[in-house]
PDB file of C-alpha atoms in Angstrom:
ATOM      1  CA  UNK A  18      65.121  71.023 -34.828  1.00 53.00           C
ATOM      2  CA  UNK A  19      66.260  69.002 -31.693  1.00 58.00           C
ATOM      3  CA  UNK A  20      63.370  66.989 -29.890  1.00 58.00           C
ATOM      4  CA  UNK A  21      60.929  67.422 -32.892  1.00 64.00           C
ATOM      5  CA  UNK A  22      59.161  64.252 -34.146  1.00 63.00           C
ATOM      6  CA  UNK A  23      60.641  63.348 -37.508  1.00 65.00           C
ATOM      7  CA  UNK A  24      58.115  60.541 -39.177  1.00 66.00           C
ATOM      8  CA  UNK A  25      61.200  59.020 -41.214  1.00 66.00           C
ATOM      9  CA  UNK A  26      62.819  57.726 -37.818  1.00 64.00           C
ATOM     10  CA  UNK A  27      61.568  54.415 -36.777  1.00 65.00           C
ATOM     11  CA  UNK A  28      59.913  54.134 -33.371  1.00 65.00           C
ATOM     12  CA  UNK A  29      61.714  51.025 -32.726  1.00 64.00           C
ATOM     13  CA  UNK A  30      65.162  50.098 -33.626  1.00 66.00           C
ATOM     14  CA  UNK A  31      65.302  46.839 -35.885  1.00 68.00           C
ATOM     15  CA  UNK A  32      66.517  44.278 -33.159  1.00 68.00           C
ATOM     16  CA  UNK A  33      63.566  45.377 -31.037  1.00 71.00           C
ATOM     17  CA  UNK A  34      61.130  45.301 -33.923  1.00 75.00           C
ATOM     18  CA  UNK A  35      61.684  41.678 -34.155  1.00 78.00           C
ATOM     19  CA  UNK A  36      61.183  40.900 -30.608  1.00 80.00           C
ATOM     20  CA  UNK A  37      57.622  42.945 -30.602  1.00 82.00           C
ATOM     21  CA  UNK A  38      56.480  40.780 -33.416  1.00 84.00           C
ATOM     22  CA  UNK A  39      57.506  37.679 -31.514  1.00 87.00           C
ATOM     23  CA  UNK A  40      55.591  38.960 -28.696  1.00 88.00           C
ATOM     24  CA  UNK A  41      52.338  39.575 -30.457  1.00 89.00           C
ATOM     25  CA  UNK A  42      52.562  36.225 -32.450  1.00 92.00           C
ATOM     26  CA  UNK A  43      53.093  34.452 -29.353  1.00 93.00           C
ATOM     27  CA  UNK A  44      49.734  36.430 -27.646  1.00 94.00           C
ATOM     28  CA  UNK A  45      47.880  35.707 -30.934  1.00 92.00           C
ATOM     29  CA  UNK A  46      49.065  31.680 -30.751  1.00 91.00           C
ATOM     30  CA  UNK A  47      47.902  31.353 -27.093  1.00 92.00           C
ATOM     31  CA  UNK A  48      44.408  33.077 -27.880  1.00 90.00           C
ATOM     32  CA  UNK A  49      44.157  30.436 -30.831  1.00 89.00           C
ATOM     33  CA  UNK A  50      45.009  27.724 -28.467  1.00 86.00           C
ATOM     34  CA  UNK A  51      42.686  28.690 -25.854  1.00 83.00           C
ATOM     35  CA  UNK A  52      39.847  28.609 -28.375  1.00 81.00           C
ATOM     36  CA  UNK A  53      40.950  25.344 -30.167  1.00 81.00           C
ATOM     37  CA  UNK A  54      41.063  23.879 -26.950  1.00 77.00           C
ATOM     38  CA  UNK A  55      37.366  24.715 -26.090  1.00 73.00           C
ATOM     39  CA  UNK A  56      36.268  23.075 -29.312  1.00 75.00           C
ATOM     40  CA  UNK A  57      38.512  20.081 -28.806  1.00 75.00           C
ATOM     41  CA  UNK A  58      36.785  19.202 -25.754  1.00 74.00           C
ATOM     42  CA  UNK A  59      33.512  19.010 -27.569  1.00 72.00           C
ATOM     43  CA  UNK A  60      34.965  16.891 -30.290  1.00 74.00           C
ATOM     44  CA  UNK A  61      37.295  14.403 -28.703  1.00 75.00           C
ATOM     45  CA  UNK A  62      35.293  14.462 -25.302  1.00 75.00           C
ATOM     46  CA  UNK A  63      32.744  11.983 -23.916  1.00 79.00           C
ATOM     47  CA  UNK A  64      29.716  12.953 -22.692  1.00 77.00           C
ATOM     48  CA  UNK A  65      28.182  12.087 -19.267  1.00 74.00           C
ATOM     49  CA  UNK A  66      25.093  13.478 -17.205  1.00 73.00           C
ATOM     50  CA  UNK A  67      25.416  14.489 -13.792  1.00 74.00           C
ATOM     51  CA  UNK A  68      22.586  15.288 -11.138  1.00 71.00           C
ATOM     52  CA  UNK A  69      22.611  18.846  -9.533  1.00 72.00           C
ATOM     53  CA  UNK A  70      20.452  21.125  -7.697  1.00 62.00           C
ATOM     54  CA  UNK A  71      20.388  24.705  -8.901  1.00 55.00           C
ATOM     55  CA  UNK A  72      20.843  28.018  -6.894  1.00 57.00           C
ATOM     56  CA  UNK A  73      19.816  31.424  -8.701  1.00 49.00           C
ATOM     57  CA  UNK A  74      22.376  34.218  -8.158  1.00 54.00           C
ATOM     58  CA  UNK A  75      23.107  37.112 -10.349  1.00 55.00           C
ATOM     59  CA  UNK A  76      26.366  38.896 -11.355  1.00 55.00           C
ATOM     60  CA  UNK A  77      26.076  42.456 -12.132  1.00 55.00           C
ATOM     61  CA  UNK A  78      28.520  42.237 -14.972  1.00 56.00           C
ATOM     62  CA  UNK A  79      27.901  38.992 -16.635  1.00 61.00           C
ATOM     63  CA  UNK A  80      24.014  38.746 -16.302  1.00 67.00           C
ATOM     64  CA  UNK A  81      22.125  35.682 -14.891  1.00 73.00           C
ATOM     65  CA  UNK A  82      23.794  32.591 -14.031  1.00 77.00           C
ATOM     66  CA  UNK A  83      22.778  29.334 -12.225  1.00 77.00           C
ATOM     67  CA  UNK A  84      24.979  27.889  -9.421  1.00 79.00           C
ATOM     68  CA  UNK A  85      25.152  23.999  -9.710  1.00 84.00           C
ATOM     69  CA  UNK A  86      25.746  22.122  -6.514  1.00 86.00           C
ATOM     70  CA  UNK A  87      26.460  18.730  -8.157  1.00 90.00           C
ATOM     71  CA  UNK A  88      25.839  15.332  -6.005  1.00 90.00           C
ATOM     72  CA  UNK A  89      29.472  14.542  -6.775  1.00 94.00           C
ATOM     73  CA  UNK A  90      30.643  17.801  -5.218  1.00 93.00           C
ATOM     74  CA  UNK A  91      30.764  16.552  -1.584  1.00 93.00           C
ATOM     75  CA  UNK A  92      32.116  12.854  -1.310  1.00 95.00           C
ATOM     76  CA  UNK A  93      32.880  10.687   1.576  1.00 94.00           C
ATOM     77  CA  UNK A  94      36.510  10.542   2.577  1.00 94.00           C
ATOM     78  CA  UNK A  95      36.293   6.854   2.464  1.00 95.00           C
ATOM     79  CA  UNK A  96      36.466   7.168  -1.302  1.00 96.00           C
ATOM     80  CA  UNK A  97      40.066   8.536  -1.223  1.00 95.00           C
ATOM     81  CA  UNK A  98      42.526   6.398  -2.907  1.00 94.00           C
ATOM     82  CA  UNK A  99      45.663   8.297  -2.003  1.00 92.00           C
ATOM     83  CA  UNK A 100      48.792   7.019   0.119  1.00 92.00           C
ATOM     84  CA  UNK A 101      48.669  10.631   1.933  1.00 92.00           C
ATOM     85  CA  UNK A 102      45.470  12.645   3.467  1.00 91.00           C
ATOM     86  CA  UNK A 103      44.075  14.833   0.571  1.00 93.00           C
ATOM     87  CA  UNK A 104      44.887  18.905   1.164  1.00 93.00           C
ATOM     88  CA  UNK A 105      42.800  21.670   0.232  1.00 94.00           C
ATOM     89  CA  UNK A 106      43.621  22.912  -3.224  1.00 95.00           C
ATOM     90  CA  UNK A 107      45.018  19.649  -4.388  1.00 95.00           C
ATOM     91  CA  UNK A 108      43.716  18.408  -7.950  1.00 95.00           C
ATOM     92  CA  UNK A 109      42.057  15.265  -7.712  1.00 96.00           C
ATOM     93  CA  UNK A 110      40.644  12.749 -10.080  1.00 95.00           C
ATOM     94  CA  UNK A 111      37.071  11.547  -9.391  1.00 95.00           C
ATOM     95  CA  UNK A 112      36.142   8.130 -10.960  1.00 95.00           C
ATOM     96  CA  UNK A 113      32.209   8.127 -12.109  1.00 94.00           C
ATOM     97  CA  UNK A 114      30.323   5.090 -13.076  1.00 95.00           C
ATOM     98  CA  UNK A 115      26.987   4.969 -14.795  1.00 94.00           C
ATOM     99  CA  UNK A 116      23.700   4.589 -12.602  1.00 93.00           C
ATOM    100  CA  UNK A 117      20.652   2.985 -13.804  1.00 93.00           C
ATOM    101  CA  UNK A 118      18.935   6.629 -14.254  1.00 88.00           C
ATOM    102  CA  UNK A 119      21.476   7.423 -16.796  1.00 87.00           C
ATOM    103  CA  UNK A 120      23.590   9.928 -14.643  1.00 90.00           C
ATOM    104  CA  UNK A 121      27.090   9.364 -13.143  1.00 93.00           C
ATOM    105  CA  UNK A 122      28.086   8.697  -9.650  1.00 94.00           C
ATOM    106  CA  UNK A 123      31.420   8.813  -7.880  1.00 95.00           C
ATOM    107  CA  UNK A 124      33.235   5.697  -7.289  1.00 96.00           C
ATOM    108  CA  UNK A 125      36.523   6.667  -5.878  1.00 96.00           C
ATOM    109  CA  UNK A 126      38.734   9.861  -5.634  1.00 96.00           C
ATOM    110  CA  UNK A 127      42.533   9.784  -6.944  1.00 96.00           C
ATOM    111  CA  UNK A 128      45.154  11.868  -6.276  1.00 95.00           C
ATOM    112  CA  UNK A 129      46.660  11.285  -9.975  1.00 94.00           C
ATOM    113  CA  UNK A 130      44.855  10.507 -13.043  1.00 91.00           C
ATOM    114  CA  UNK A 131      43.785   6.613 -12.685  1.00 92.00           C
ATOM    115  CA  UNK A 132      45.577   4.399 -15.566  1.00 86.00           C
ATOM    116  CA  UNK A 133      42.989   1.708 -15.657  1.00 90.00           C
ATOM    117  CA  UNK A 134      39.200   2.110 -15.224  1.00 91.00           C
ATOM    118  CA  UNK A 135      36.548   0.316 -16.823  1.00 94.00           C
ATOM    119  CA  UNK A 136      35.442   1.476 -20.287  1.00 91.00           C
ATOM    120  CA  UNK A 137      32.048   2.481 -19.090  1.00 93.00           C
ATOM    121  CA  UNK A 138      33.421   4.950 -16.322  1.00 94.00           C
ATOM    122  CA  UNK A 139      34.679   8.214 -16.630  1.00 92.00           C
ATOM    123  CA  UNK A 140      37.244  10.608 -15.006  1.00 93.00           C
ATOM    124  CA  UNK A 141      36.528  14.201 -14.107  1.00 93.00           C
ATOM    125  CA  UNK A 142      39.185  16.310 -12.553  1.00 94.00           C
ATOM    126  CA  UNK A 143      38.666  18.541  -9.702  1.00 95.00           C
ATOM    127  CA  UNK A 144      40.340  20.422  -6.902  1.00 95.00           C
ATOM    128  CA  UNK A 145      39.685  19.958  -2.970  1.00 96.00           C
ATOM    129  CA  UNK A 146      37.768  22.861  -1.802  1.00 94.00           C
ATOM    130  CA  UNK A 147      37.572  21.462   1.772  1.00 92.00           C
ATOM    131  CA  UNK A 148      38.337  18.757   3.600  1.00 88.00           C
ATOM    132  CA  UNK A 149      36.640  17.455   6.857  1.00 86.00           C
ATOM    133  CA  UNK A 150      36.895  14.315   8.802  1.00 84.00           C
ATOM    134  CA  UNK A 151      34.306  12.369   6.794  1.00 90.00           C
ATOM    135  CA  UNK A 152      33.678  14.391   3.826  1.00 93.00           C
ATOM    136  CA  UNK A 153      35.645  16.167   1.109  1.00 95.00           C
ATOM    137  CA  UNK A 154      33.990  19.015  -1.018  1.00 95.00           C
ATOM    138  CA  UNK A 155      35.540  19.011  -4.502  1.00 96.00           C
ATOM    139  CA  UNK A 156      35.387  21.859  -7.188  1.00 95.00           C
ATOM    140  CA  UNK A 157      35.216  21.082 -10.778  1.00 94.00           C
ATOM    141  CA  UNK A 158      34.888  24.265 -12.443  1.00 91.00           C
ATOM    142  CA  UNK A 159      31.682  23.657 -13.668  1.00 90.00           C
ATOM    143  CA  UNK A 160      29.522  25.207 -10.836  1.00 88.00           C
ATOM    144  CA  UNK A 161      28.510  28.169 -12.576  1.00 84.00           C
ATOM    145  CA  UNK A 162      26.440  28.127 -15.655  1.00 83.00           C
ATOM    146  CA  UNK A 163      25.420  31.254 -17.422  1.00 80.00           C
ATOM    147  CA  UNK A 164      21.843  31.242 -18.822  1.00 77.00           C
ATOM    148  CA  UNK A 165      19.924  34.142 -21.094  1.00 76.00           C
ATOM    149  CA  UNK A 166      18.694  36.973 -19.196  1.00 74.00           C
ATOM    150  CA  UNK A 167      15.913  36.425 -16.790  1.00 71.00           C
ATOM    151  CA  UNK A 168      15.665  32.590 -17.352  1.00 69.00           C
ATOM    152  CA  UNK A 169      18.032  31.856 -14.491  1.00 67.00           C
ATOM    153  CA  UNK A 170      15.162  32.710 -11.660  1.00 66.00           C
ATOM    154  CA  UNK A 171      12.635  30.824 -13.852  1.00 66.00           C
ATOM    155  CA  UNK A 172      14.872  27.743 -13.933  1.00 65.00           C
ATOM    156  CA  UNK A 173      15.062  27.880 -10.305  1.00 62.00           C
ATOM    157  CA  UNK A 174      11.455  28.025  -9.813  1.00 63.00           C
ATOM    158  CA  UNK A 175      10.511  25.344 -12.262  1.00 57.00           C
ATOM    159  CA  UNK A 176      12.570  22.941 -10.664  1.00 54.00           C
ATOM    160  CA  UNK A 177      11.966  23.716  -7.053  1.00 56.00           C
ATOM    161  CA  UNK A 178      13.299  20.443  -5.360  1.00 61.00           C
ATOM    162  CA  UNK A 179      13.689  18.411  -8.693  1.00 69.00           C
ATOM    163  CA  UNK A 180      17.340  17.979  -9.512  1.00 75.00           C
ATOM    164  CA  UNK A 181      18.468  18.939 -13.140  1.00 80.00           C
ATOM    165  CA  UNK A 182      20.395  17.007 -15.554  1.00 85.00           C
ATOM    166  CA  UNK A 183      23.645  18.535 -16.648  1.00 88.00           C
ATOM    167  CA  UNK A 184      25.529  17.083 -19.650  1.00 90.00           C
ATOM    168  CA  UNK A 185      29.074  17.326 -19.271  1.00 91.00           C
ATOM    169  CA  UNK A 186      31.835  16.758 -22.109  1.00 90.00           C
ATOM    170  CA  UNK A 187      34.971  15.621 -20.481  1.00 89.00           C
ATOM    171  CA  UNK A 188      38.123  15.410 -22.883  1.00 85.00           C
ATOM    172  CA  UNK A 189      40.629  12.490 -22.589  1.00 80.00           C
ATOM    173  CA  UNK A 190      43.084  15.138 -21.130  1.00 74.00           C
ATOM    174  CA  UNK A 191      40.775  16.263 -18.157  1.00 73.00           C
ATOM    175  CA  UNK A 192      39.131  19.376 -19.544  1.00 81.00           C
ATOM    176  CA  UNK A 193      35.604  19.594 -19.207  1.00 88.00           C
ATOM    177  CA  UNK A 194      32.632  21.965 -20.079  1.00 89.00           C
ATOM    178  CA  UNK A 195      28.678  21.905 -19.497  1.00 88.00           C
ATOM    179  CA  UNK A 196      26.989  21.060 -22.967  1.00 88.00           C
ATOM    180  CA  UNK A 197      23.433  21.309 -21.732  1.00 84.00           C
ATOM    181  CA  UNK A 198      21.278  21.660 -18.394  1.00 81.00           C
ATOM    182  CA  UNK A 199      18.065  20.320 -18.489  1.00 77.00           C
ATOM    183  CA  UNK A 200      14.963  19.154 -16.120  1.00 70.00           C
ATOM    184  CA  UNK A 201      15.015  15.467 -15.348  1.00 65.00           C
TER     185      UNK A 201
END
């Protein structure tokens, strides 16, 4: 009977099946690469501590999170080391040095990954969020930290005006992730 489904006929002709298999394999490989990259940051990365002040919003889909306002998020434009003025959305590399209290502070902002920095320093990749005459606002992708349900407001109340100490792993290739948020 014409137009009737015959289970013996393949849904895709043979040449198209190979393409579908390759597309599925590429998607699986991409997902595995994303997962491995996250673990690689922890394995190969260097841990630094940053000072921050929390703000406690809530996301209906994802739950409680703390917005972290890092001290290295707003930097003096005099720290810029590029030949051209920085542009909004431009990737930048912030050189950080250790301070006596154990956290890291910004030393310089580069348009490209600096090739030579002291061994005790670290480089954190970010993006120019806004550019004023005297200051640059840098976004690092670490500003939102999800916490267990009901703990975001408590964390914000407990800290009050005291800063938090955030431990961040930075991989040699520039990827970073938060490993711990604690009171100072």
